[in-house]
């Protein structure tokens, strides 16, 4: 099933694809903001879900852990985020793992604002 999420992430204009209770949902916008919204407004969607996402940093990883996500695929993941997810026993696959500084540059290129 994760392959279907990955394919959707790569072929559609979305930043995140989520599988929960057999239902696939796509999200546009910034993944970290989407995760924050879900965690606060619809936490049941994260619980026991699988997620395919463009980029995962530390904040996104912590939101996924708190929300109860069980599996993550990321096109780009920071080393910090990888450690957080693995430490929480979440299955993780990724295309590219980068250090924090490189992740911030990628994140900025994706349109995020870095203070």
PDB file of C-alpha atoms in Angstrom, residues 8 12 14 16-18 24-28:
ATOM      1  CA  UNK A   8       0.461   9.476  -5.666  1.00  0.00           C
ATOM      2  CA  UNK A  12       0.050  14.579  -8.136  1.00  0.00           C
ATOM      3  CA  UNK A  14       0.604  17.453  -3.353  1.00  0.00           C
ATOM      4  CA  UNK A  16       1.683  14.784   1.582  1.00  0.00           C
ATOM      5  CA  UNK A  17      -0.386  11.643   1.104  1.00  0.00           C
ATOM      6  CA  UNK A  18      -1.951   9.902   4.086  1.00  0.00           C
ATOM      7  CA  UNK A  24      -6.134   7.879   0.978  1.00  0.00           C
ATOM      8  CA  UNK A  25      -6.097  11.647   1.414  1.00  0.00           C
ATOM      9  CA  UNK A  26      -3.808  14.100  -0.361  1.00  0.00           C
ATOM     10  CA  UNK A  27      -2.703  17.441   1.059  1.00  0.00           C
ATOM     11  CA  UNK A  28      -1.292  20.542  -0.587  1.00  0.00           C
TER      12      UNK A  28
END
